[in-house]
Tab-separated table of C-alpha atoms and ligand atoms in Angstrom:
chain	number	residue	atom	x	y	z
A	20	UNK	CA	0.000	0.000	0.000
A	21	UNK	CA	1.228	3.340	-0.799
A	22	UNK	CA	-0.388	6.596	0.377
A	23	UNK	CA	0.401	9.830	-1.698
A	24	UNK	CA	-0.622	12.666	0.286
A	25	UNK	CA	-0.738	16.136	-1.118
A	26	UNK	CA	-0.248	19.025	1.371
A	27	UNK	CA	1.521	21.898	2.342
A	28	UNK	CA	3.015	20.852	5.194
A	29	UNK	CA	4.992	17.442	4.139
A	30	UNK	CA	6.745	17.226	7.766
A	31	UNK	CA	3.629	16.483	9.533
A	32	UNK	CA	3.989	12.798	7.750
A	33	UNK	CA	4.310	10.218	9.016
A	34	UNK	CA	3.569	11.883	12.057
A	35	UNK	CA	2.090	9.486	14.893
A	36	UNK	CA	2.159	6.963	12.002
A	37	UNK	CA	5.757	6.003	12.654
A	38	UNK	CA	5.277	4.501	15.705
A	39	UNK	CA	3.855	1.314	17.806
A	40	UNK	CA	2.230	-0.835	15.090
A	41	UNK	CA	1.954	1.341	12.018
A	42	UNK	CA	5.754	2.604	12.722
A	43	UNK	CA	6.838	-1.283	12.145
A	44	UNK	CA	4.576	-2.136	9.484
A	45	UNK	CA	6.008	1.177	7.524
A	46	UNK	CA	10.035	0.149	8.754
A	47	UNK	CA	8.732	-3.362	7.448
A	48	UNK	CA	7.743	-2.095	3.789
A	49	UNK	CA	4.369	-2.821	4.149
A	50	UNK	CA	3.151	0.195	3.287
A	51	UNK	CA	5.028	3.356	2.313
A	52	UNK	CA	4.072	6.771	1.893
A	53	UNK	CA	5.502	10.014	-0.611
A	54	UNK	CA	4.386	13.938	0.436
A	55	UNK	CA	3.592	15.907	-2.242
A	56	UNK	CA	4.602	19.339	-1.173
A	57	UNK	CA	1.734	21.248	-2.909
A	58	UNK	CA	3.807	24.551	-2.148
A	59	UNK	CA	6.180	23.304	-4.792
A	60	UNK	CA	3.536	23.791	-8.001
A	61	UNK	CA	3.047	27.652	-7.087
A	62	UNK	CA	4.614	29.701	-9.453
A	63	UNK	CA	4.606	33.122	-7.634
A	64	UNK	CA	7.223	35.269	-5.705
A	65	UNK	CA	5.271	34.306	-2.762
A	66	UNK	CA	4.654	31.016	-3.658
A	67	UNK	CA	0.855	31.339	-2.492
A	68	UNK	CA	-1.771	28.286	-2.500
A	69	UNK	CA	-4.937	29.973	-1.391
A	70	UNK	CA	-6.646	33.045	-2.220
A	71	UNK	CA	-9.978	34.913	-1.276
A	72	UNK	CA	-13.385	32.927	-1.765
A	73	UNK	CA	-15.123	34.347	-5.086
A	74	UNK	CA	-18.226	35.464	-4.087
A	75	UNK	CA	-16.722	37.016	-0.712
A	76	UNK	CA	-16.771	35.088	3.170
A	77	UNK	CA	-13.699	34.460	5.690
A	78	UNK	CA	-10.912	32.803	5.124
A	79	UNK	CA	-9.375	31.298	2.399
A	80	UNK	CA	-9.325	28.750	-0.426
A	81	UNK	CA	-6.804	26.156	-2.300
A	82	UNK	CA	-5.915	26.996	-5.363
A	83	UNK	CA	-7.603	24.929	-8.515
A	84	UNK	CA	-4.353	25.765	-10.583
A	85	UNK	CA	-1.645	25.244	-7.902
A	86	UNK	CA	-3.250	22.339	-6.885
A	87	UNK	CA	-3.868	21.251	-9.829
A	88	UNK	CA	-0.373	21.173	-11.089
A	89	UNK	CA	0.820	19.175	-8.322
A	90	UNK	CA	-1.485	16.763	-9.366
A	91	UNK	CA	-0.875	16.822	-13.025
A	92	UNK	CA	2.636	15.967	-12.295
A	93	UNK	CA	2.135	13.696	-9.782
A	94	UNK	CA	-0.984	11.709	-9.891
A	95	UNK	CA	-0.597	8.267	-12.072
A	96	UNK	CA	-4.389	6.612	-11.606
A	97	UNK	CA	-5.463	4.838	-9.140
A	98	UNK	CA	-8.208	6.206	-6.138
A	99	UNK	CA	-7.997	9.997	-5.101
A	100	UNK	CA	-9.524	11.092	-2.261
A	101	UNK	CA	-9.814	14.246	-0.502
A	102	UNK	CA	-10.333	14.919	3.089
A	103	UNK	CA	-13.107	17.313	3.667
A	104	UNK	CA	-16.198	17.748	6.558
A	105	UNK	CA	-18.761	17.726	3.286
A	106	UNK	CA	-17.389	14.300	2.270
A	107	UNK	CA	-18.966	10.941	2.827
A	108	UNK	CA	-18.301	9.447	6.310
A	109	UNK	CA	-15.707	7.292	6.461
A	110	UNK	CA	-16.632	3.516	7.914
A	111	UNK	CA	-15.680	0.348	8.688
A	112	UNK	CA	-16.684	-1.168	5.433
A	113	UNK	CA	-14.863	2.205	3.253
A	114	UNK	CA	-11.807	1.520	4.882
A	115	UNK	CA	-12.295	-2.159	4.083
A	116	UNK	CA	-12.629	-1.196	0.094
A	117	UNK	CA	-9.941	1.018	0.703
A	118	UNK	CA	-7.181	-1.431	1.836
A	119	UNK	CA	-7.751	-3.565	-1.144
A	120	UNK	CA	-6.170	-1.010	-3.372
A	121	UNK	CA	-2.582	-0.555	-3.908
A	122	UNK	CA	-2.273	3.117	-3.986
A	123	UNK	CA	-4.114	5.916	-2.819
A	124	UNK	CA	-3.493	9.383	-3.631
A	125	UNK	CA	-4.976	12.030	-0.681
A	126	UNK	CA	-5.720	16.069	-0.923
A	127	UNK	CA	-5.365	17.473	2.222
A	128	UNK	CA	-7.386	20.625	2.361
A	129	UNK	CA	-6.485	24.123	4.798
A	130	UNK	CA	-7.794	26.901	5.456
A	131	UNK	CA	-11.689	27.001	4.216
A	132	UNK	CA	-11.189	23.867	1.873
A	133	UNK	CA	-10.420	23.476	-2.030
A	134	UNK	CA	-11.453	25.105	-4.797
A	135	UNK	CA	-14.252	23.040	-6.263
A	136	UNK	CA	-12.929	22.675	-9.660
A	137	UNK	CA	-10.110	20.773	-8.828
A	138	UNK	CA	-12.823	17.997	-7.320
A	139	UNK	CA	-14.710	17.567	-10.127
A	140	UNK	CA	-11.528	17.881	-12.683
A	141	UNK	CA	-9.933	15.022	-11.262
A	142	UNK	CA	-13.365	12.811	-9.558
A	143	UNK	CA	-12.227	13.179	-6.245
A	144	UNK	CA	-14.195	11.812	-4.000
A	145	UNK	CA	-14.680	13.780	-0.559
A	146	UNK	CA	-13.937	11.697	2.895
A	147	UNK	CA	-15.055	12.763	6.276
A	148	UNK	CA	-14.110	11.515	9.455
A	149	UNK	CA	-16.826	12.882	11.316
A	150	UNK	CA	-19.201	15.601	11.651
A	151	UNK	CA	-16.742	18.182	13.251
A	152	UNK	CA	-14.427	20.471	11.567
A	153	UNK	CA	-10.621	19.836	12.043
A	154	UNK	CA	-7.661	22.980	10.812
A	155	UNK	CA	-6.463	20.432	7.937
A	156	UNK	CA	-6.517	17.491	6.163
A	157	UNK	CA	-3.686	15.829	7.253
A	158	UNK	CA	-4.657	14.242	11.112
A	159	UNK	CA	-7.903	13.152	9.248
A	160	UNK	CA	-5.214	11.740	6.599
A	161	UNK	CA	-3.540	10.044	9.039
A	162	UNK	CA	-6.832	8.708	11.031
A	163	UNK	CA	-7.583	7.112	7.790
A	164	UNK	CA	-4.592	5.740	6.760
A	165	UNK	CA	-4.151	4.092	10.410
A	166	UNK	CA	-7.582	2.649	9.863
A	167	UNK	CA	-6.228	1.345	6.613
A	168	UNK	CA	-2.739	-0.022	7.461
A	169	UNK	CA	-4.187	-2.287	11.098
A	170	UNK	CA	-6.329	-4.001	8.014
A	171	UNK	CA	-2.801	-4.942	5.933
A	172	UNK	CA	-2.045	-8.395	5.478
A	173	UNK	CA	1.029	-8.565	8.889
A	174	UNK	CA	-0.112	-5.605	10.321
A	175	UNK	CA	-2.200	-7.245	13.663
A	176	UNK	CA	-0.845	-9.594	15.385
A	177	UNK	CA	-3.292	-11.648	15.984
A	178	UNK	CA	-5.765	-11.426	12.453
A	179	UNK	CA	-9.023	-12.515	14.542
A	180	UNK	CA	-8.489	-9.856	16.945
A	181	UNK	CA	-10.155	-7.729	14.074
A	182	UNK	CA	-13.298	-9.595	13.442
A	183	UNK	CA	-15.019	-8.863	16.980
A	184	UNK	CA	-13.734	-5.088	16.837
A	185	UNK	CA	-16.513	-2.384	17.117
A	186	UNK	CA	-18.060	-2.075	13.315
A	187	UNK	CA	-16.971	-5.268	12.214
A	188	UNK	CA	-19.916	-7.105	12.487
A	189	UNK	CA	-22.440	-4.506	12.987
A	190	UNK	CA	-22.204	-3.745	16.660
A	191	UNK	CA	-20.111	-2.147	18.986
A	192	UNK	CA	-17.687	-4.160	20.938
A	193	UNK	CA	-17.988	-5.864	24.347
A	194	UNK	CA	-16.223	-4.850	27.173
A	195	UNK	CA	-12.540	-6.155	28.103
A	196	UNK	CA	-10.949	-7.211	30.761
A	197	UNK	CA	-7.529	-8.696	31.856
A	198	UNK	CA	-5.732	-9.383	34.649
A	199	UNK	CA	-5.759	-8.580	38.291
A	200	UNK	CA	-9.309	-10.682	38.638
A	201	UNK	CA	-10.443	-8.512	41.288
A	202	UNK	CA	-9.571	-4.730	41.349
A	203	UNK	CA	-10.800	-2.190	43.816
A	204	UNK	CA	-13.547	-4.694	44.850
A	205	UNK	CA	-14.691	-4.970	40.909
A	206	UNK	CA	-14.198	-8.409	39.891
A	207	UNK	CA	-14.002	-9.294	36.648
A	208	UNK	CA	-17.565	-10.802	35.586
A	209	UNK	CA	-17.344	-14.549	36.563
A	210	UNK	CA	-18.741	-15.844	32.957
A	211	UNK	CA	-15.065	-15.081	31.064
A	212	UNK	CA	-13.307	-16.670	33.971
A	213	UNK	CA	-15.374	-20.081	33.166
A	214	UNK	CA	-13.300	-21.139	29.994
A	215	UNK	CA	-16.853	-22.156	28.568
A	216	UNK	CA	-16.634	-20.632	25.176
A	217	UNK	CA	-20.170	-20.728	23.977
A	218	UNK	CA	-21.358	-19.016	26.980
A	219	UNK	CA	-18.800	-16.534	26.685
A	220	UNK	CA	-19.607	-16.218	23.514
A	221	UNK	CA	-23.324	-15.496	24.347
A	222	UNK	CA	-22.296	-13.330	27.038
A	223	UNK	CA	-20.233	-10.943	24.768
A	224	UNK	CA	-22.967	-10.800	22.008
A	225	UNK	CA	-25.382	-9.815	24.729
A	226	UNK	CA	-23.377	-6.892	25.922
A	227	UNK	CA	-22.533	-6.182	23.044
A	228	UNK	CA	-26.007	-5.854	21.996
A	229	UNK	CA	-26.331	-3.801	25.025
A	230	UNK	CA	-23.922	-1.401	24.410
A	231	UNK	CA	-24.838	-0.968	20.726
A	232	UNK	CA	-29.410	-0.414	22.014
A	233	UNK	CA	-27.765	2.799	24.492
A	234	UNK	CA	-24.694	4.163	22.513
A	235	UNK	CA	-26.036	3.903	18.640
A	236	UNK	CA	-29.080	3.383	18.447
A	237	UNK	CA	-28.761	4.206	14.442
A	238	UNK	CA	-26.433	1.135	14.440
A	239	UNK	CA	-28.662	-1.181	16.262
A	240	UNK	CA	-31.437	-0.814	13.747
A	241	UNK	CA	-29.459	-1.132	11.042
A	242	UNK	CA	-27.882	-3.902	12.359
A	243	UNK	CA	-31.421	-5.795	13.242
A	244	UNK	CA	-33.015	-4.882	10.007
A	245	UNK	CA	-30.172	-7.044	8.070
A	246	UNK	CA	-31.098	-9.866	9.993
A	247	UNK	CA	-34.626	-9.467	8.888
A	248	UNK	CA	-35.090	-11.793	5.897
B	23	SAH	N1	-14.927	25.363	5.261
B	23	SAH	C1	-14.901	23.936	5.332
B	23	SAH	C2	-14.012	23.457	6.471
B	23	SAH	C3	-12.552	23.592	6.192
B	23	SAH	S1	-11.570	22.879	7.433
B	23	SAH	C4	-16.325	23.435	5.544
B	23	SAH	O1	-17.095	24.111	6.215
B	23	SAH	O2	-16.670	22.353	5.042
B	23	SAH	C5	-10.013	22.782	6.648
B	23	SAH	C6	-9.613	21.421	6.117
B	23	SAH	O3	-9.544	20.482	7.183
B	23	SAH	C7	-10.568	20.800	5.111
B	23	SAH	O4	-10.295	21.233	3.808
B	23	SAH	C8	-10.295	19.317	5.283
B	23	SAH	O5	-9.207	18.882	4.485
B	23	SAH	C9	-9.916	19.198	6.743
B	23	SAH	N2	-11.028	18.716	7.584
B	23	SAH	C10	-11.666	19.416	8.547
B	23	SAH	N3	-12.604	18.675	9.147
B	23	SAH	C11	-12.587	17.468	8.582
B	23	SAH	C12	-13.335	16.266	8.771
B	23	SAH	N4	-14.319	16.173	9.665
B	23	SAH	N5	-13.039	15.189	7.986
B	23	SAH	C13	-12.067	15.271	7.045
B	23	SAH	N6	-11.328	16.390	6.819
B	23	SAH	C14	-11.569	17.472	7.575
């Protein structure tokens, strides 16, 4: 997997990427990663990116023709994304799709985003990682591409530890616990010190359940209605 990531700041990569699990699988080759230093493509004494919205409004907007020259000389095919509030939300099942390919190019916007003809000029399709509004497009960059990379073939340890994760099968995940047994009078509940799996097994799909009627509802539904045959 290789992430191209345009931007203007190129130091901010790999960022919290490099380490713990993501830091080995990038040391290991497993996926690699090439800033595009969109600052490069502007052709003024000032080499400026943004200008004033058309149409008036705060802030600032990426330039279609800088940005648009970084791409031209760097993008070769493949799925380009850009990271944007107004985008579709990013899930589970995207970043599924997404680790399949083997190269993904990503805008990251500043200021008050990018100039819209840019999007449509090169079908970029818009990513959000939630219904807030971040300073840039890189830590949602990032967010996504460590969502991506714990899904790489080596990555996790242990490749079932993904299937029961939160999203995976439609719910959120059951509580954990490890050792000490009993802590601050809180033991841990008796069922997962058993060793009987298929009541363990009923146990965690009940809380689970649980967890997912109070915290997301939204999920729950959707979750029960594709059980419904
Ligand atoms: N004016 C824009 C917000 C710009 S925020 C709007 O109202 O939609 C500046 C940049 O941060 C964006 O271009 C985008 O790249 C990034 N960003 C902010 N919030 C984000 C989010 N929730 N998901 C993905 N990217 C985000």
């Amino acid at each position: 997997m290789k992430f191209k990531v345009y931007t203007i700041f190129p130091e901010l990569f790999p960022g919290f990427l490099g380490y713990s699990l993501t830091g080995k699988a990038l040391a290991e080759g497993i996926w690699s990663f090439e800033a595009v230093n969109i600052r490069d493509y502007a052709l003024d004494r000032h080499a400026s990116v943004d200008d004033t919205p058309c149409g008036g409004g705060a802030g600032m907007v990426m330039r279609a023709d800088v940005l648009g020259r970084a791409l031209a000389a760097n993008h070769k095919g493949g799925a380009l994304l850009a990271m944007s509030p107004k985008g579709r939300p990013l899930t589970q099942q995207k970043v599924h799709e997404l680790s399949k390919e083997d190269e993904i190019g990503v805008v990251c916007g500043r200021f008050e985003g990018i100039d819209e003809r840019v999007l449509e000029a090169y079908d970029i399709e818009e990513i959000s990682i939630g219904d807030y509004v971040l300073t840039g497009g890189e830590q949602a960059a990032q967010v996504m591409f460590d969502a991506i990379i714990r899904l790489l073939p080596g990555v996790l340890g242990n490749a079932l530890s993904a299937e029961s994760e939160s999203f995976e099968n439609g719910l959120l995940e059951y509580p954990q616990y490890t050792r000490p047994v009993e802590w601050q009078g809180r033991r841990v509940p008796e069922v997962l010190l058993g060793g009987h799996h298929r009541k363990i097994a009923d146990w965690r799909k009940e809380q689970a359940l649980r967890i997912t009627a109070e915290r997301r509802p939204d999920l729950l539904k959707k979750y029960l209605d594709s059980k419904r045959v």
